[in-house]
PDB file of C-alpha atoms and ligand atoms in Angstrom:
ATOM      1  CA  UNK M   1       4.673 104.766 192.947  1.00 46.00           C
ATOM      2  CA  UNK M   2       1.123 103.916 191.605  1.00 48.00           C
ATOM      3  CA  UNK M   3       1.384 102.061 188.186  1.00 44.00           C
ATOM      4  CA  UNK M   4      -1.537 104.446 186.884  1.00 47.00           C
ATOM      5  CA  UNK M   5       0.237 107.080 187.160  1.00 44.00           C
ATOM      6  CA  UNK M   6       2.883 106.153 184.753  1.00 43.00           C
ATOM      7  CA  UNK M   7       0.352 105.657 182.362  1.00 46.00           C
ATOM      8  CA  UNK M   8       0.558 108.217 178.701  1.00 54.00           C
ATOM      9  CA  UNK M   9      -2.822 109.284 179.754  1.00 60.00           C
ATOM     10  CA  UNK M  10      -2.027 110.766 183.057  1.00 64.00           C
ATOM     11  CA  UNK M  11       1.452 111.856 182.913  1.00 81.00           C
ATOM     12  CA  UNK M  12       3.350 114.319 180.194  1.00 95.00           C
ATOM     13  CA  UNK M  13       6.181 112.542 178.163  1.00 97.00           C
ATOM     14  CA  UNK M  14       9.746 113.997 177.964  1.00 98.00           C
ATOM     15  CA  UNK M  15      12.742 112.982 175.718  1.00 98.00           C
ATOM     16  CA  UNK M  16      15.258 111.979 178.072  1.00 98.00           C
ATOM     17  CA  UNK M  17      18.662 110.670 176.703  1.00 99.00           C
ATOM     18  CA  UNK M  18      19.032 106.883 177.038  1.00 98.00           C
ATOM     19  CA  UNK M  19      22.110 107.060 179.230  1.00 98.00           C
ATOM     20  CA  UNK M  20      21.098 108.654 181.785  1.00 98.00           C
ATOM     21  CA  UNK M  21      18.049 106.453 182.428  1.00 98.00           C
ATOM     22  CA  UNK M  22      20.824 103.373 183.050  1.00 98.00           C
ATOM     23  CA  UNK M  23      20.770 102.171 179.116  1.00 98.00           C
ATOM     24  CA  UNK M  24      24.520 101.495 178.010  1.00 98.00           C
ATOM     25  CA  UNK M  25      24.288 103.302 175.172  1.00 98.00           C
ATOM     26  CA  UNK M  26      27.679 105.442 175.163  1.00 98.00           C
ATOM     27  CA  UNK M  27      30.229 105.778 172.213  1.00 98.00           C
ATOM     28  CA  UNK M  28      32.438 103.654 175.182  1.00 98.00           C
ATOM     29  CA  UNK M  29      29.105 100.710 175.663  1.00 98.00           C
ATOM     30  CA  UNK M  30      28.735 102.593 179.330  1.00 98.00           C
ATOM     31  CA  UNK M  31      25.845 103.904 180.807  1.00 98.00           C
ATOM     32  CA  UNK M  32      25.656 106.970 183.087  1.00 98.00           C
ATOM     33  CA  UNK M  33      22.549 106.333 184.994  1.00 98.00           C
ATOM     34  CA  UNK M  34      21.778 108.837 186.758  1.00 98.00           C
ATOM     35  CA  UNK M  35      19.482 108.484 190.163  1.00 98.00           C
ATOM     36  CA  UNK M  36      18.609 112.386 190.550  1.00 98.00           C
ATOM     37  CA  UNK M  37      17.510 112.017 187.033  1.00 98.00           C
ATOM     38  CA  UNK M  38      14.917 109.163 188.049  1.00 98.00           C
ATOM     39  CA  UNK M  39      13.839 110.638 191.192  1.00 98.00           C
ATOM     40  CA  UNK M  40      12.844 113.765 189.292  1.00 98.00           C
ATOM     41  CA  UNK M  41      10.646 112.039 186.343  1.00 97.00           C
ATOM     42  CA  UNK M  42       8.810 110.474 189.873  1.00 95.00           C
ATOM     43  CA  UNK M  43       8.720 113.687 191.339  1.00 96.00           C
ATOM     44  CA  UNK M  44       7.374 115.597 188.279  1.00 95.00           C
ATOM     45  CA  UNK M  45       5.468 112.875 187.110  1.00 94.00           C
ATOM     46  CA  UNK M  46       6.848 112.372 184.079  1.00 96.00           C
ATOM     47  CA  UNK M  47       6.651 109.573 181.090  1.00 96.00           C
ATOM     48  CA  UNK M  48      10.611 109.411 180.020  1.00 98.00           C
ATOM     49  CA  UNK M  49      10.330 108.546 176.018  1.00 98.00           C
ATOM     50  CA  UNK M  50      14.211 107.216 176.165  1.00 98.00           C
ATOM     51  CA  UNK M  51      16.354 107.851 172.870  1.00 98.00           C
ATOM     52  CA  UNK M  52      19.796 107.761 171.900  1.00 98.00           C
ATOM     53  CA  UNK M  53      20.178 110.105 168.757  1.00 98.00           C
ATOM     54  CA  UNK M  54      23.344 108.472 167.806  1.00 98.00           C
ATOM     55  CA  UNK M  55      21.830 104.893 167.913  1.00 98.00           C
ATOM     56  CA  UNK M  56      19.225 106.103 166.162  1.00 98.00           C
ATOM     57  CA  UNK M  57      21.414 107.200 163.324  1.00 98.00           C
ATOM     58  CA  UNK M  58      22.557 104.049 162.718  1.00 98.00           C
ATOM     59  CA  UNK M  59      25.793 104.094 164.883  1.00 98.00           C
ATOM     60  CA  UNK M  60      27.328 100.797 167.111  1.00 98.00           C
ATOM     61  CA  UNK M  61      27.629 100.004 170.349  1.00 98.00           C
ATOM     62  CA  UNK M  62      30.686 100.510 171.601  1.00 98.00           C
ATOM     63  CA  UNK M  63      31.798 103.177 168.787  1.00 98.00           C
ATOM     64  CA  UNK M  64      34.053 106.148 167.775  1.00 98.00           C
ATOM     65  CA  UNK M  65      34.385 108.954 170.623  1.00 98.00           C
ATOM     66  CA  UNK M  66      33.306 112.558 168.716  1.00 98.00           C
ATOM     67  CA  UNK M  67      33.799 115.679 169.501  1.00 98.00           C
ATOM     68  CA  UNK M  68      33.980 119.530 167.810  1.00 98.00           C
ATOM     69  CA  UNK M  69      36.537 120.439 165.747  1.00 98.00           C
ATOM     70  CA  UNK M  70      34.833 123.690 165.050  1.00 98.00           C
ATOM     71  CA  UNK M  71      31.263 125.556 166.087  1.00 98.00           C
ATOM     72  CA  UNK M  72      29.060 123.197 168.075  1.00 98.00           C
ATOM     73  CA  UNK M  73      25.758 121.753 167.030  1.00 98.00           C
ATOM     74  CA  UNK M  74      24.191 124.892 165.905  1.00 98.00           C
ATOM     75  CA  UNK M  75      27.284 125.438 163.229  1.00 98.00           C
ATOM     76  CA  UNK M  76      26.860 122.085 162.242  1.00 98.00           C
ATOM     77  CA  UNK M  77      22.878 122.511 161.343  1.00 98.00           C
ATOM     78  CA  UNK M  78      23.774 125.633 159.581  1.00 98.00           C
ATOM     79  CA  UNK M  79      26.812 123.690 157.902  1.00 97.00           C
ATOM     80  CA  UNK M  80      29.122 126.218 159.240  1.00 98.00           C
ATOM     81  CA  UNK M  81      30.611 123.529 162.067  1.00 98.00           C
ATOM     82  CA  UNK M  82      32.160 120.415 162.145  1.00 98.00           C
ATOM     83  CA  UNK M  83      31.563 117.518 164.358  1.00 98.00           C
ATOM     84  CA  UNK M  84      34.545 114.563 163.761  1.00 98.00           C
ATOM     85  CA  UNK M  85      35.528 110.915 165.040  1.00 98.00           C
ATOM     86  CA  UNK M  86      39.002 110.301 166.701  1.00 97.00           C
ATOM     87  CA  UNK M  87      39.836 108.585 163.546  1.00 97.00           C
ATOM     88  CA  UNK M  88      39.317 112.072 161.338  1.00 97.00           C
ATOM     89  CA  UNK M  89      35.954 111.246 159.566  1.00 98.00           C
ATOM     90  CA  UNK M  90      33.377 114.137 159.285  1.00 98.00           C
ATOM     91  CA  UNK M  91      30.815 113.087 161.597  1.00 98.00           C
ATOM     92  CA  UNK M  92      27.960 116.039 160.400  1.00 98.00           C
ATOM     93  CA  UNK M  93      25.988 114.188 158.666  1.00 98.00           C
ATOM     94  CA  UNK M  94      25.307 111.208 160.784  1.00 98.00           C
ATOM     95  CA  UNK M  95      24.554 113.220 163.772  1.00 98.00           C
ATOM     96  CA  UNK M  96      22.530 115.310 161.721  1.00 98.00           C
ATOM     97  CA  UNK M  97      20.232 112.280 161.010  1.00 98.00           C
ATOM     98  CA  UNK M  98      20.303 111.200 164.726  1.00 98.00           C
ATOM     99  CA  UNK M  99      18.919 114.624 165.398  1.00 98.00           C
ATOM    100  CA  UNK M 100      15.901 114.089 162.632  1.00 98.00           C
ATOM    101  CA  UNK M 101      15.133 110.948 164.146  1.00 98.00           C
ATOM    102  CA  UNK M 102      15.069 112.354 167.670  1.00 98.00           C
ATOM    103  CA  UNK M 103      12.571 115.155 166.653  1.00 98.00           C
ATOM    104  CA  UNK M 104      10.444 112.323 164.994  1.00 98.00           C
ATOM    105  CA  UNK M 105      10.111 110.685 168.000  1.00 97.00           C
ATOM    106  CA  UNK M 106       9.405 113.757 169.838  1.00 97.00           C
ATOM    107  CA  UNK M 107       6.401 114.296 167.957  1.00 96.00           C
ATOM    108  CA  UNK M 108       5.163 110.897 167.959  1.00 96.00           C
ATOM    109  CA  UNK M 109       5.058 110.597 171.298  1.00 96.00           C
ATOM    110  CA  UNK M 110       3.824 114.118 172.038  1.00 95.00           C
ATOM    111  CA  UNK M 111       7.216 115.295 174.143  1.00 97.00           C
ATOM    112  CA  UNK M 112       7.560 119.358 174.722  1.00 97.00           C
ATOM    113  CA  UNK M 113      10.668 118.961 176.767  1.00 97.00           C
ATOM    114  CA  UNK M 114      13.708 117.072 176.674  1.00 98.00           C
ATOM    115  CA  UNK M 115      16.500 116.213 179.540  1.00 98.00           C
ATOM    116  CA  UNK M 116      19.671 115.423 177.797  1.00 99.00           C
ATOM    117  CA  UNK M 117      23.144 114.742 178.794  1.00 98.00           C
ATOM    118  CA  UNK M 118      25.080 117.305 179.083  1.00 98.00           C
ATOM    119  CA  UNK M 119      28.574 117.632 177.376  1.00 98.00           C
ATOM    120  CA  UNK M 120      27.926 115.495 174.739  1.00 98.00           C
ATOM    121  CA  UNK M 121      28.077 116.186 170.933  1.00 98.00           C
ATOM    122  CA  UNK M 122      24.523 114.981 170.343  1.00 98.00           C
ATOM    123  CA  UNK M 123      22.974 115.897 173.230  1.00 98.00           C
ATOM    124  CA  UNK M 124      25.124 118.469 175.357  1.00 98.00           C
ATOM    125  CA  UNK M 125      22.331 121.059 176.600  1.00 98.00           C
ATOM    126  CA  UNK M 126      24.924 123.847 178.016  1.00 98.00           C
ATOM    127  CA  UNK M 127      28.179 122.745 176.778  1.00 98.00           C
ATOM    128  CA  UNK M 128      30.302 120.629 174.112  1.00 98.00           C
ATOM    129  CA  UNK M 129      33.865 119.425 173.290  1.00 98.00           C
ATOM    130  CA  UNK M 130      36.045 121.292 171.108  1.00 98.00           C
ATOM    131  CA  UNK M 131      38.366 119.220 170.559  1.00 97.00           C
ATOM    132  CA  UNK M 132      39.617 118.279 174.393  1.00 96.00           C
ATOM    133  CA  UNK M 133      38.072 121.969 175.435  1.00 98.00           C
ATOM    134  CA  UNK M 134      34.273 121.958 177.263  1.00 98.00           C
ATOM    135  CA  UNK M 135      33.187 125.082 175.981  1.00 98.00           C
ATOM    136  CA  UNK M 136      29.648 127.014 175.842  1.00 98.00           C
ATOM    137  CA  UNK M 137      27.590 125.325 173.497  1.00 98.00           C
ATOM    138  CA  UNK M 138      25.184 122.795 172.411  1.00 98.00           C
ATOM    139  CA  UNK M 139      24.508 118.941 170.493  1.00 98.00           C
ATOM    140  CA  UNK M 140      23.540 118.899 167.544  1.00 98.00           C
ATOM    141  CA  UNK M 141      20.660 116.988 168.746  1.00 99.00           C
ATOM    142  CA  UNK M 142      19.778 119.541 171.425  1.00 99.00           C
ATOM    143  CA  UNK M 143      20.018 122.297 168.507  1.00 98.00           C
ATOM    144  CA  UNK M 144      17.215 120.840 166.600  1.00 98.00           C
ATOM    145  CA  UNK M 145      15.097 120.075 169.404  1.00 98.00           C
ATOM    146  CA  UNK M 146      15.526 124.113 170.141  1.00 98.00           C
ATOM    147  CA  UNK M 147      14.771 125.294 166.478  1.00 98.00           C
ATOM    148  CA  UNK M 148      11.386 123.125 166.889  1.00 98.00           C
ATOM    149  CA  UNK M 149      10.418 124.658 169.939  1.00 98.00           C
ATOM    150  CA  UNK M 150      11.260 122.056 171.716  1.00 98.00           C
ATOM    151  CA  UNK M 151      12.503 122.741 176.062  1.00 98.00           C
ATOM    152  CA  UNK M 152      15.587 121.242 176.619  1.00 98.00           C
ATOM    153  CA  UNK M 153      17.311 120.589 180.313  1.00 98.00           C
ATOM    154  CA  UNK M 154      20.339 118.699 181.649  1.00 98.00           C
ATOM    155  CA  UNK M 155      21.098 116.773 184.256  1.00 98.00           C
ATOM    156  CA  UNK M 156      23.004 119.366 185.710  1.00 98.00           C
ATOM    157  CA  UNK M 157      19.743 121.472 185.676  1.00 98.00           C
ATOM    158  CA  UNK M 158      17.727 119.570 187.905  1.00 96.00           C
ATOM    159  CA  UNK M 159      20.396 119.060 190.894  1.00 81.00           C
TER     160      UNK M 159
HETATM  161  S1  SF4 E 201      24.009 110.275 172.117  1.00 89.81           S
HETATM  162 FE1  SF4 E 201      23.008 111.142 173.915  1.00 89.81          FE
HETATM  163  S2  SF4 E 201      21.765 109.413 174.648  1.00 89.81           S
HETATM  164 FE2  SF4 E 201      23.247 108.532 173.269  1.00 89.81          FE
HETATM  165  S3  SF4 E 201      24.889 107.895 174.627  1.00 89.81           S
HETATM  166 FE3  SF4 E 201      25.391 109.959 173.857  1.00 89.81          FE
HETATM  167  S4  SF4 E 201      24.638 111.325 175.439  1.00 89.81           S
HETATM  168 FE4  SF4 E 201      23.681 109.350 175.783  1.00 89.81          FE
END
């Protein structure tokens, strides 16, 4: 691929969630790199602004897995849901400021669009864990990014 056309100038940015782009930033220190995901920001011509919503609130490397013990990340916005830790803590308001810092960075680097991994608790796109359940549903990150008007896709999407 020509350099150039990687460049800001020439190409639109998207949000795209660090683990798929290879990054090992999972609650388990894994990545899940995805290829079809590269080949399609080459394809489309695409900038990929890289962000992981829960490093961004503050969160380790390895950490706590999360999931839904009610709503997804809608309810949780709305404080009507609850996001936890396999240890029992209430999760809400951590991912809640992963999510802030996400949208931040959407709008300093100009992205419309986001591709986000789907299933997870920040960034799950069509669905989310309730509890051990997938069930229809979206990340708390990926519900913000919505209520700002923001186009969000997963990996699943593009396939
Ligand atoms: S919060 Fe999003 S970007 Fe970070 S590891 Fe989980 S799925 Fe990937």
């Amino acid at each position: 691929m020509d350099k150039e056309e990687l460049t800001p100038k020439n190409c639109e940015t998207i949000l795209v969630s660090a683990c798929l782009l290879g990054l090992p930033t999972r609650y388990d220190g894994k990545t899940k790199r995805s290829q079809e995901v590269l080949d399609y920001l080459q394809r489309e011509k695409l900038t990929p602004i890289p962000v992981c919503p829960e490093q961004l609130a503050g969160m380790t490397t390895p950490r706590d897995k999360t999931f839904f013990q009610s709503g997804d990340g809608r309810a949780v916005l709305t404080g009507n849901g609850e996001a936890v830790s396999e240890k029992g803590l209430s999760m809400n308001a951590i991912f809640c400021r992963g999510a802030k810092m996400t949208l931040e960075i959407a709008g300093l680097s100009g992205c419309r669009r986001a591709l986000l991994k789907e299933g997870s608790p920040s960034c799950g796109v069509h669905r989310v864990y309730l509890g051990e359940e997938k069930v229809a549903g979206v990340g708390v990150t990926s519900a913000l990014l919505l209520n700002s008007g923001i186009d969000i896709i997963s990996e699943e999407d593009i396939k």
